[in-house]
XYZ file of C-alpha atoms in Angstrom:
663
model
C -45.041 -6.982 17.414
C -41.671 -5.242 17.592
C -41.979 -1.460 17.635
C -39.860 0.587 15.222
C -37.511 3.468 15.869
C -36.686 6.016 13.168
C -33.039 6.997 12.772
C -32.180 10.082 10.722
C -28.975 10.787 8.799
C -27.903 14.200 7.609
C -24.386 14.969 6.477
C -22.599 17.933 4.958
C -19.985 16.956 2.390
C -18.000 20.042 1.377
C -15.699 18.492 -1.233
C -18.134 16.243 -3.046
C -17.623 16.140 -6.818
C -20.190 16.369 -9.569
C -21.893 13.026 -10.071
C -21.009 11.699 -6.641
C -23.538 10.622 -4.019
C -23.396 9.888 -0.303
C -24.444 6.537 1.157
C -24.476 5.127 4.689
C -22.954 1.726 5.444
C -23.226 0.091 8.837
C -23.997 -2.792 11.151
C -27.728 -3.097 10.310
C -29.144 -5.087 7.382
C -30.723 -1.908 6.021
C -27.233 -0.347 6.041
C -25.695 -3.276 4.196
C -24.080 -4.946 7.226
C -20.795 -3.198 6.310
C -20.948 -4.177 2.626
C -20.511 -0.914 0.651
C -22.363 -2.347 -2.348
C -25.470 -2.698 -0.164
C -25.158 0.669 1.594
C -28.196 2.884 2.167
C -28.370 5.824 -0.291
C -29.025 9.345 0.972
C -30.820 12.037 -1.029
C -29.330 15.438 -1.812
C -31.127 18.304 -0.070
C -32.296 20.909 -2.584
C -32.410 23.728 -0.045
C -28.939 23.103 1.448
C -25.718 22.983 -0.559
C -23.769 19.721 -0.409
C -26.050 18.242 2.244
C -27.488 14.717 1.989
C -30.166 13.157 4.185
C -32.322 10.102 4.731
C -33.920 7.967 7.430
C -34.322 4.294 8.249
C -36.609 2.215 10.445
C -34.931 0.180 13.181
C -36.571 -2.439 15.443
C -36.779 -1.235 19.031
C -34.961 -4.410 20.084
C -31.804 -2.909 18.556
C -30.075 -0.971 21.330
C -27.318 0.548 19.186
C -25.778 0.442 15.726
C -22.611 1.697 14.024
C -22.115 3.320 10.653
C -19.859 5.257 8.270
C -20.563 7.711 5.463
C -19.162 6.911 2.032
C -18.946 8.838 -1.257
C -19.758 6.844 -4.365
C -20.105 7.385 -8.094
C -21.694 5.310 -10.849
C -19.982 4.384 -14.109
C -21.522 2.719 -17.161
C -19.549 0.089 -19.098
C -22.113 0.242 -21.953
C -21.375 -3.315 -22.973
C -23.409 -5.273 -25.568
C -26.068 -2.598 -25.738
C -27.192 -3.352 -22.176
C -26.047 -0.892 -19.542
C -26.055 -1.621 -15.843
C -24.302 1.159 -13.897
C -21.490 0.028 -11.620
C -20.909 1.718 -8.281
C -17.352 2.723 -7.445
C -16.154 3.868 -4.036
C -14.655 7.357 -4.236
C -13.989 8.291 -0.588
C -14.951 6.955 2.811
C -14.545 7.642 6.507
C -11.722 5.557 7.949
C -11.807 6.242 11.682
C -10.488 3.393 13.804
C -13.918 3.207 15.442
C -16.994 3.956 13.284
C -19.800 6.335 14.231
C -22.232 5.043 16.853
C -25.927 5.584 17.521
C -27.183 4.495 20.966
C -30.855 4.230 20.129
C -32.101 3.563 23.636
C -30.326 6.719 24.854
C -30.653 9.068 21.878
C -34.265 8.540 20.774
C -37.043 10.986 21.605
C -40.506 9.484 21.141
C -39.021 6.800 18.917
C -36.976 9.202 16.741
C -33.182 9.381 16.901
C -30.634 11.795 15.377
C -33.396 14.089 14.084
C -31.518 17.379 14.431
C -27.934 16.192 13.972
C -25.900 17.360 10.992
C -22.684 15.377 10.597
C -19.587 16.527 8.724
C -18.298 13.987 6.247
C -14.972 12.608 7.466
C -15.044 14.312 10.883
C -16.015 12.460 14.047
C -14.898 12.385 17.653
C -12.454 15.230 17.143
C -10.707 13.459 14.257
C -10.802 13.928 10.502
C -10.035 10.833 8.436
C -11.034 10.456 4.764
C -9.425 7.891 2.466
C -9.719 6.957 -1.202
C -11.785 3.866 -1.866
C -10.393 0.540 -3.014
C -11.526 -1.492 -6.065
C -14.939 -3.075 -5.491
C -15.735 -4.606 -8.905
C -14.212 -7.147 -11.266
C -14.782 -4.757 -14.214
C -13.133 -1.880 -12.380
C -9.540 -0.788 -13.022
C -7.443 2.076 -11.713
C -5.034 3.442 -14.330
C -1.915 5.386 -13.295
C 0.241 7.440 -15.656
C 3.628 8.709 -14.458
C 5.429 11.395 -16.441
C 8.904 12.116 -15.093
C 12.596 12.196 -15.906
C 13.572 12.870 -19.515
C 10.031 12.194 -20.768
C 9.743 14.860 -23.499
C 11.715 14.874 -26.754
C 11.073 17.386 -29.561
C 12.671 17.205 -32.995
C 10.932 20.304 -34.407
C 12.913 23.405 -33.474
C 9.903 25.658 -32.817
C 8.659 23.243 -30.134
C 11.979 22.659 -28.401
C 13.282 24.647 -25.422
C 9.835 25.680 -24.200
C 8.029 25.020 -20.928
C 4.825 23.039 -21.225
C 1.895 22.341 -18.960
C 0.414 18.853 -19.302
C -3.126 17.631 -18.816
C -4.505 14.108 -19.248
C -8.085 13.676 -20.450
C -9.643 10.193 -20.791
C -12.240 9.478 -23.464
C -14.341 6.579 -24.717
C -13.239 5.620 -28.234
C -16.747 4.395 -29.057
C -18.251 7.851 -28.659
C -15.529 10.155 -29.983
C -14.123 11.151 -33.354
C -11.625 13.693 -34.628
C -12.635 16.920 -36.371
C -9.406 18.571 -37.370
C -7.356 19.001 -34.197
C -10.334 18.716 -31.859
C -12.033 15.741 -30.259
C -15.792 15.656 -30.920
C -17.978 13.789 -28.451
C -20.817 11.874 -30.082
C -24.060 11.089 -28.210
C -23.032 9.060 -25.163
C -24.724 7.082 -22.371
C -26.031 9.135 -19.471
C -23.100 7.963 -17.352
C -19.459 7.744 -18.513
C -17.327 4.611 -18.245
C -14.534 6.506 -16.475
C -13.966 8.967 -13.663
C -12.289 12.345 -13.827
C -8.503 12.163 -13.892
C -6.813 13.562 -10.806
C -3.181 14.516 -10.324
C -0.391 14.248 -7.751
C 2.831 16.227 -8.233
C 5.558 14.525 -6.191
C 8.065 17.337 -6.692
C 5.831 20.081 -5.240
C 4.983 20.984 -1.659
C 1.493 19.492 -1.917
C 1.618 15.920 -3.309
C -2.005 15.028 -2.486
C -4.141 13.852 -5.435
C -6.568 16.531 -6.603
C -8.298 18.035 -9.630
C -6.207 19.130 -12.605
C -5.946 22.783 -13.659
C -7.867 23.664 -16.823
C -4.556 24.337 -18.580
C -2.584 21.483 -17.047
C 0.410 21.395 -14.698
C 3.975 22.419 -15.398
C 6.315 19.660 -16.541
C 10.036 20.168 -17.078
C 12.328 17.299 -17.975
C 14.251 15.933 -14.986
C 12.616 18.444 -12.618
C 8.935 17.567 -12.276
C 7.181 14.287 -11.448
C 3.485 14.054 -12.404
C 1.203 11.139 -11.492
C -2.259 10.950 -13.121
C -4.998 8.580 -11.920
C -8.273 7.453 -13.511
C -10.857 4.788 -12.682
C -12.713 2.958 -15.415
C -15.127 0.045 -15.812
C -14.398 -0.376 -19.530
C -10.627 -0.267 -19.959
C -10.673 -1.843 -23.413
C -12.676 1.109 -24.742
C -10.580 3.791 -23.079
C -7.985 6.126 -24.530
C -6.128 9.077 -23.064
C -5.380 12.423 -24.629
C -2.330 14.251 -23.255
C -2.767 17.964 -23.910
C 0.219 20.344 -24.117
C -0.262 23.982 -23.103
C 2.141 26.878 -23.636
C 1.247 30.462 -22.663
C -2.266 29.332 -21.657
C -2.974 27.889 -25.138
C -3.138 24.271 -26.212
C -0.368 23.743 -28.753
C -0.003 19.966 -29.114
C -1.586 16.637 -28.154
C -0.591 13.016 -27.764
C -2.640 9.836 -27.417
C -2.083 6.771 -25.261
C -4.250 3.790 -26.233
C -4.746 0.515 -24.350
C -3.221 -1.277 -27.351
C 0.057 0.553 -26.691
C 0.086 -0.536 -23.041
C 1.615 -3.997 -23.030
C 0.585 -5.777 -19.864
C -0.472 -4.046 -16.666
C 2.823 -2.327 -15.871
C 5.490 -0.723 -18.028
C 6.254 2.220 -20.273
C 5.066 3.458 -23.642
C 6.234 6.132 -26.087
C 3.627 8.154 -28.005
C 4.082 10.772 -30.740
C 3.343 14.399 -29.933
C 1.177 15.991 -32.637
C 1.530 19.735 -33.280
C -1.032 22.273 -34.497
C -0.307 21.352 -38.122
C -1.301 17.744 -37.471
C 2.261 16.507 -37.960
C 4.456 14.811 -35.343
C 6.787 17.249 -33.557
C 8.225 14.964 -30.874
C 7.335 12.146 -28.522
C 6.525 11.594 -24.849
C 7.411 8.659 -22.605
C 4.741 7.596 -20.119
C 5.030 4.927 -17.422
C 1.727 3.200 -16.706
C 0.197 0.809 -14.223
C -3.225 -0.846 -14.262
C -4.509 -2.062 -10.886
C -7.178 -4.760 -10.957
C -9.466 -6.168 -8.301
C -7.994 -9.006 -6.284
C -8.714 -12.319 -7.988
C -9.418 -13.812 -4.546
C -11.792 -11.071 -3.380
C -14.972 -13.120 -3.800
C -13.495 -15.946 -1.722
C -12.647 -13.564 1.114
C -15.898 -11.774 2.059
C -14.253 -9.626 4.751
C -12.023 -7.966 2.143
C -14.844 -5.515 1.345
C -16.178 -5.144 4.880
C -16.070 -1.596 6.235
C -16.462 -2.686 9.834
C -12.738 -2.442 10.573
C -9.928 -0.675 8.794
C -6.337 -0.175 9.864
C -4.919 1.116 6.596
C -4.393 4.596 8.077
C -4.368 3.713 11.770
C -1.347 3.737 14.065
C -1.440 4.416 17.766
C 1.217 6.947 18.779
C 3.270 5.926 21.811
C 5.938 7.466 23.979
C 7.836 4.225 23.586
C 9.567 3.678 20.239
C 8.738 0.272 18.756
C 11.558 -2.225 18.231
C 11.340 -4.356 15.098
C 13.530 -7.413 14.579
C 15.189 -7.311 11.135
C 14.554 -10.706 9.475
C 13.976 -11.925 13.020
C 17.303 -11.743 14.826
C 19.148 -10.191 11.881
C 21.016 -10.824 8.623
C 22.762 -14.166 9.093
C 24.332 -14.855 5.691
C 26.425 -11.676 5.506
C 26.901 -11.079 9.237
C 27.983 -13.426 11.988
C 24.589 -14.049 13.614
C 23.812 -17.470 15.094
C 20.155 -17.727 14.079
C 19.423 -18.352 10.395
C 17.523 -15.289 9.141
C 13.883 -15.358 7.998
C 13.169 -18.663 9.735
C 10.430 -19.343 12.228
C 13.070 -19.868 14.920
C 14.760 -16.516 14.276
C 11.427 -14.668 14.211
C 10.289 -16.321 17.444
C 13.654 -15.681 19.088
C 13.263 -11.958 18.355
C 9.753 -12.107 19.817
C 11.082 -13.893 22.921
C 13.644 -11.113 23.395
C 10.991 -8.433 23.423
C 10.529 -7.413 19.768
C 7.252 -5.580 19.185
C 7.294 -6.451 15.484
C 9.451 -8.700 13.350
C 10.318 -7.894 9.745
C 10.476 -10.608 7.084
C 10.805 -10.872 3.297
C 8.267 -12.611 1.039
C 8.528 -13.659 -2.596
C 7.060 -16.360 -4.868
C 8.422 -19.611 -6.255
C 8.015 -20.905 -9.795
C 4.822 -22.732 -8.761
C 3.459 -19.489 -7.211
C 3.984 -20.463 -3.581
C 5.033 -17.898 -0.970
C 8.447 -18.287 0.626
C 10.110 -16.150 3.255
C 13.602 -15.350 1.941
C 15.452 -12.099 1.294
C 17.536 -12.409 -1.861
C 16.145 -12.965 -5.351
C 18.868 -15.503 -6.160
C 20.604 -18.414 -4.462
C 23.601 -20.583 -5.287
C 22.612 -24.185 -5.913
C 25.195 -26.911 -5.390
C 25.494 -29.227 -8.376
C 27.852 -32.222 -8.470
C 30.391 -31.747 -11.229
C 33.944 -30.806 -12.160
C 36.045 -28.359 -10.190
C 35.216 -24.686 -10.774
C 36.343 -21.349 -9.322
C 33.235 -21.323 -7.169
C 32.852 -24.687 -5.503
C 32.369 -26.360 -2.216
C 33.196 -29.817 -0.987
C 30.501 -32.135 0.273
C 30.858 -34.402 3.284
C 31.682 -37.274 0.939
C 34.596 -35.332 -0.493
C 33.043 -34.815 -3.926
C 33.295 -31.360 -5.434
C 30.069 -29.487 -6.002
C 29.901 -26.452 -8.242
C 27.751 -23.502 -7.203
C 25.438 -22.074 -9.844
C 23.328 -18.959 -9.463
C 19.585 -19.373 -9.941
C 16.549 -17.212 -9.173
C 14.033 -18.219 -6.511
C 11.294 -17.581 -9.086
C 12.756 -20.334 -11.287
C 12.597 -22.984 -8.563
C 9.542 -24.794 -7.254
C 8.882 -25.058 -3.543
C 9.717 -28.779 -3.700
C 13.098 -27.978 -5.261
C 13.843 -25.380 -2.586
C 13.223 -28.040 0.054
C 15.220 -30.722 -1.789
C 18.424 -29.135 -3.103
C 21.456 -27.727 -1.301
C 21.854 -23.939 -1.429
C 24.445 -21.382 -0.418
C 23.943 -17.643 -0.067
C 24.550 -15.492 -3.139
C 27.322 -13.628 -1.318
C 29.509 -16.750 -1.634
C 29.558 -16.509 -5.415
C 33.093 -15.097 -5.272
C 34.274 -18.198 -3.451
C 35.924 -16.247 -0.645
C 37.257 -18.681 1.996
C 37.808 -15.910 4.550
C 34.167 -15.058 5.214
C 33.361 -14.937 8.958
C 29.864 -16.222 8.213
C 29.508 -19.958 8.855
C 25.810 -20.491 8.147
C 24.785 -21.935 4.808
C 21.254 -21.488 3.497
C 20.547 -25.216 3.652
C 20.937 -26.758 7.133
C 23.329 -29.668 7.557
C 22.201 -33.084 8.725
C 22.734 -32.254 12.382
C 20.160 -29.434 12.256
C 16.923 -31.358 12.697
C 14.661 -28.644 14.145
C 12.164 -27.670 11.426
C 11.933 -24.190 12.914
C 15.478 -23.562 11.588
C 14.640 -24.609 8.020
C 14.793 -21.818 5.392
C 12.041 -20.962 2.912
C 9.009 -21.251 5.224
C 5.770 -20.183 3.616
C 4.089 -17.003 4.770
C 1.212 -19.132 6.069
C 3.627 -21.205 8.192
C 5.044 -18.033 9.706
C 1.610 -16.617 10.467
C 0.577 -19.864 12.142
C 3.750 -20.526 14.142
C 5.268 -17.208 15.168
C 4.222 -15.788 18.555
C 0.795 -14.232 17.985
C 1.624 -11.239 20.200
C 4.320 -9.960 17.877
C 3.369 -7.849 14.878
C 4.755 -8.700 11.449
C 6.176 -6.249 8.928
C 5.754 -8.167 5.649
C 8.295 -6.812 3.175
C 7.175 -7.801 -0.299
C 10.149 -8.479 -2.555
C 9.604 -7.231 -6.102
C 12.649 -6.609 -8.351
C 13.560 -3.193 -9.762
C 16.008 -1.550 -12.133
C 19.184 -0.218 -10.554
C 20.940 3.037 -11.469
C 23.860 1.130 -12.968
C 21.477 -0.329 -15.581
C 21.176 -3.786 -14.038
C 17.909 -5.393 -12.932
C 17.453 -7.292 -9.694
C 15.610 -10.182 -11.383
C 14.356 -10.005 -14.968
C 11.172 -11.684 -16.199
C 9.316 -11.495 -12.914
C 5.650 -12.202 -12.213
C 2.830 -9.890 -13.323
C 2.262 -7.461 -10.471
C -1.476 -7.939 -9.889
C -1.285 -11.723 -9.709
C 1.844 -11.575 -7.547
C 0.270 -9.213 -4.999
C -3.062 -11.061 -4.981
C -1.444 -14.343 -3.915
C 0.364 -12.730 -0.982
C -2.676 -10.723 0.145
C -4.898 -13.820 0.011
C -2.493 -15.816 2.180
C -2.358 -13.040 4.764
C -6.139 -12.645 4.762
C -6.585 -16.385 5.311
C -3.989 -16.925 8.045
C -3.288 -13.624 9.837
C -6.387 -13.591 12.035
C -6.163 -10.634 14.423
C -2.395 -10.342 14.171
C -0.913 -6.892 13.568
C 0.317 -6.701 9.970
C 2.116 -3.916 8.122
C 3.148 -4.346 4.482
C 6.210 -2.665 2.997
C 8.055 -2.717 -0.321
C 10.843 -0.856 -2.110
C 8.803 -0.964 -5.344
C 6.468 2.047 -4.975
C 3.886 0.750 -7.454
C 3.461 -2.406 -5.364
C 2.692 -0.175 -2.356
C 0.084 1.716 -4.389
C -1.406 -1.529 -5.641
C -1.899 -2.961 -2.147
C -3.895 0.112 -1.067
C -6.191 -0.263 -4.083
C -6.870 -3.962 -3.480
C -7.681 -3.892 0.250
C -7.991 -1.512 3.194
C -7.567 -3.651 6.299
C -3.767 -3.694 6.469
C -1.534 -0.609 6.318
C 1.393 -0.088 3.931
C 4.701 1.630 4.642
C 6.992 2.602 1.758
C 10.567 1.320 1.963
C 13.153 3.781 0.672
C 16.927 3.614 0.256
C 17.468 7.337 -0.359
C 20.853 8.942 -0.915
C 23.436 6.241 -0.186
C 27.090 5.343 -0.570
C 26.546 1.778 0.669
C 24.231 0.325 -1.940
C 23.620 0.602 -5.662
C 20.627 2.968 -5.758
C 17.409 2.292 -7.657
C 16.562 4.058 -10.914
C 13.144 5.033 -9.572
C 13.531 8.474 -7.984
C 10.712 7.678 -5.564
C 13.035 5.107 -3.959
C 16.156 7.188 -4.496
C 15.109 10.275 -2.510
C 13.558 10.222 0.958
C 11.923 13.606 0.326
C 10.173 12.288 -2.796
C 9.393 9.075 -0.898
C 7.591 10.998 1.848
C 5.607 12.953 -0.767
C 4.733 9.717 -2.553
C 3.537 8.074 0.676
C 1.397 11.107 1.538
C -0.089 11.342 -1.957
C -0.997 7.661 -2.084
C -2.333 7.688 1.495
C 0.110 5.102 2.807
C 0.586 4.609 6.530
C 4.161 5.821 6.478
C 7.749 5.439 5.290
C 10.543 3.046 6.273
C 13.443 5.497 5.973
C 17.087 4.504 5.570
C 19.189 5.690 8.497
C 22.101 6.701 6.258
C 20.236 9.565 4.580
C 18.400 10.762 7.696
C 21.670 11.161 9.563
C 22.691 13.691 6.894
C 19.313 15.278 6.119
C 16.345 15.426 8.500
C 14.011 17.223 6.090
C 12.191 13.970 5.131
C 11.209 13.582 8.799
C 9.659 17.070 8.695
C 7.620 16.172 5.601
C 6.462 12.921 7.185
C 5.302 14.772 10.302
C 3.499 17.366 8.169
C 1.313 14.653 6.637
C 0.974 12.497 9.737
C 3.029 9.623 8.332
C 4.422 6.906 10.570
C 8.226 7.079 10.636
C 10.143 3.798 10.760
C 13.913 3.552 10.222
C 16.163 0.721 9.040
C 19.904 0.469 8.349
C 23.268 -0.746 9.633
C 23.738 2.511 11.557
C 21.206 1.181 14.061
C 23.717 -1.370 15.327
C 24.964 1.551 17.437
C 22.990 2.226 20.622
C 24.005 5.865 20.408
C 22.414 6.185 16.970
C 19.273 4.420 18.204
C 18.959 6.964 21.003
C 19.399 9.821 18.516
C 16.481 8.579 16.399
C 14.393 8.049 19.503
C 15.062 11.288 21.386
C 15.857 13.839 18.664
C 13.980 12.633 15.580
C 11.201 10.948 17.595
C 10.622 8.191 15.059
C 7.961 5.568 15.678
C 10.092 2.465 15.332
C 13.499 1.020 14.453
C 14.208 -2.081 12.361
C 17.552 -3.575 13.367
C 19.632 -6.728 13.932
C 20.359 -8.532 17.195
C 17.300 -7.256 18.985
C 17.351 -7.825 22.739
C 21.033 -8.780 22.916
C 21.926 -5.933 25.284
C 21.578 -6.159 29.049
C 18.232 -4.364 29.209
C 15.222 -6.602 29.791
C 12.471 -5.868 27.268
C 8.919 -7.040 26.880
C 6.653 -6.763 23.883
C 4.719 -3.482 24.169
C 1.431 -5.116 23.179
C 1.793 -7.793 25.873
C 2.447 -5.072 28.437
C -0.561 -3.016 27.317
C -2.874 -6.039 27.286
C -1.723 -6.943 30.786
C -2.369 -3.387 31.994
C -5.836 -3.397 30.442
C -6.682 -6.728 32.049
C -5.434 -5.524 35.419
C -7.416 -2.304 35.142
C -10.565 -4.167 34.136
C -10.136 -6.653 36.964
C -9.670 -3.803 39.460
C -12.798 -2.083 38.158
C -14.832 -5.264 38.545
C -13.568 -5.775 42.075
C -14.340 -2.175 43.070
C -17.812 -2.010 41.543
C -20.828 -3.907 42.775
C -22.508 -3.684 39.353
C -19.797 -3.795 36.747
C -20.698 -2.902 33.184
C -19.047 -4.074 30.005
C -16.679 -1.533 28.482
C -17.653 -0.309 25.034
C -14.159 0.895 24.254
C -12.918 -0.538 20.967
C -9.692 -2.509 21.343
C -7.809 -2.195 18.084
C -5.954 -5.238 16.778
C -3.313 -3.013 15.194
C -1.967 -0.410 17.570
């Protein structure tokens, strides 16, 4: 009969909120085998504040186990008169390597960890706590953004005043109005929603936290407020926006699910004054993040064994990242067709540590690697101002069409030119068309590969920065591509393809659309996200969204949403280094992209003076210096060191050091 050890857990959790509990998840069956839904619950100690404890029995055959502490809360959907509380993940420890218990070393008379008191989120000299992702199909995370010219008052006594705003969720089934006040009727023991927390992107501290009792200051075109709530019964939720002036509530507004069309957009709600009459209105942008529709098919998506969402190994060497492989080929004179397997592998062969590529979806919801939202399709017809001549001498007109309006089969069948040729300029130095001619028979040169094809065929040693292409409004009033896919479904398809085909490859997601970045962090935790920002620019039409228009706001946004880092635009950083300071303050990874990086002198400036973590640029490896992928070098050094250790030792032992797949 196998003897049993007893392992104790005791943890102090200083910032735990009312209603939250602490569980332990780990490598043992009793700890859920890394499934947070099956984690072992600890009990709150009555004689010690914010301390939780518990113990488990472990067979003596188990030499060691690993674990993490997690903070959870329970919400009640109260559906159909039958309530089954649903556990949501509030916070968890996201160290690269989880806590370890070496039973055979630590036990005393069969008892291990008896007098150890852990600190939640602190281990091995590091502190790392991250918001939880969505664990349940019924669970949604609702974001409200109040910014810009959001407030309009048409009653004189309410105009020209400063207001503090607070958002309070409520369950419409258990509330009614009594005059100006909300009255809560008898409710289930547990609510169907969490407290609403707040991030202010225009202040020094953008981290999500509790709201003040009298709200936070909002001034049109000065302040940017982001409110966040979790719920397991969205259809029964409503939100009350309270207005405070001189410490007193003076007006309210309501946002109902019925006024939120779709999962992403904006809504305008009336502001009701003390008399009960409308005095103005407020514009609120909203986003609803849902659980990945493929989560149940990908069991590892919820596993807490490994997480790289906040992990990046700092190096003295700055990483080099190949932009679209070897570079932009349709607007610059580069020999390798961009975003093809050949171009990506060529960058890897020349020493790129990562390669950057662009992913979007076709009409039939297939992933394709291509940068622009539109292409020019050649159609046989009459002469037109924008035309080309086929090999047979027949004129073909070029017509603009969106990638999203073409199926994958059509992309592989028709002839396309790059959108930059829409003006019909015959003097362009660029010779490459999007569609290869008949002499180009190598499939590695073919455009529109799927993300899965790239993940299977590109050198496994090179990391991949997957830029997700999602269209946005521009400051000139135009839109990059109207009528695009619903955000949740769009992101789910890309995440599922990466989860299925990436294996142990290093992956970093990025996107110019900030809400897509937020969404990825709420759907999974394995892969990190870096926010792409244009910032102040004279080269491009800027985005309407201020989060993409200002690198300072971008850094605050990335810190508040717990992203890995920011992909800064070189143009703004060369004029203003303050965003770098903010990124360093919050431990964000600093990557840089832009045409300025074609200069070696500028590259050295970012490396030596700004000490950024990586550069994304064209024509990687085309100088005289011989480069080798940093991960290949490090793996070789590890192997050499291990081989030397084995040769020197008569009784070699296996190293327990965790080798991260994303470094």
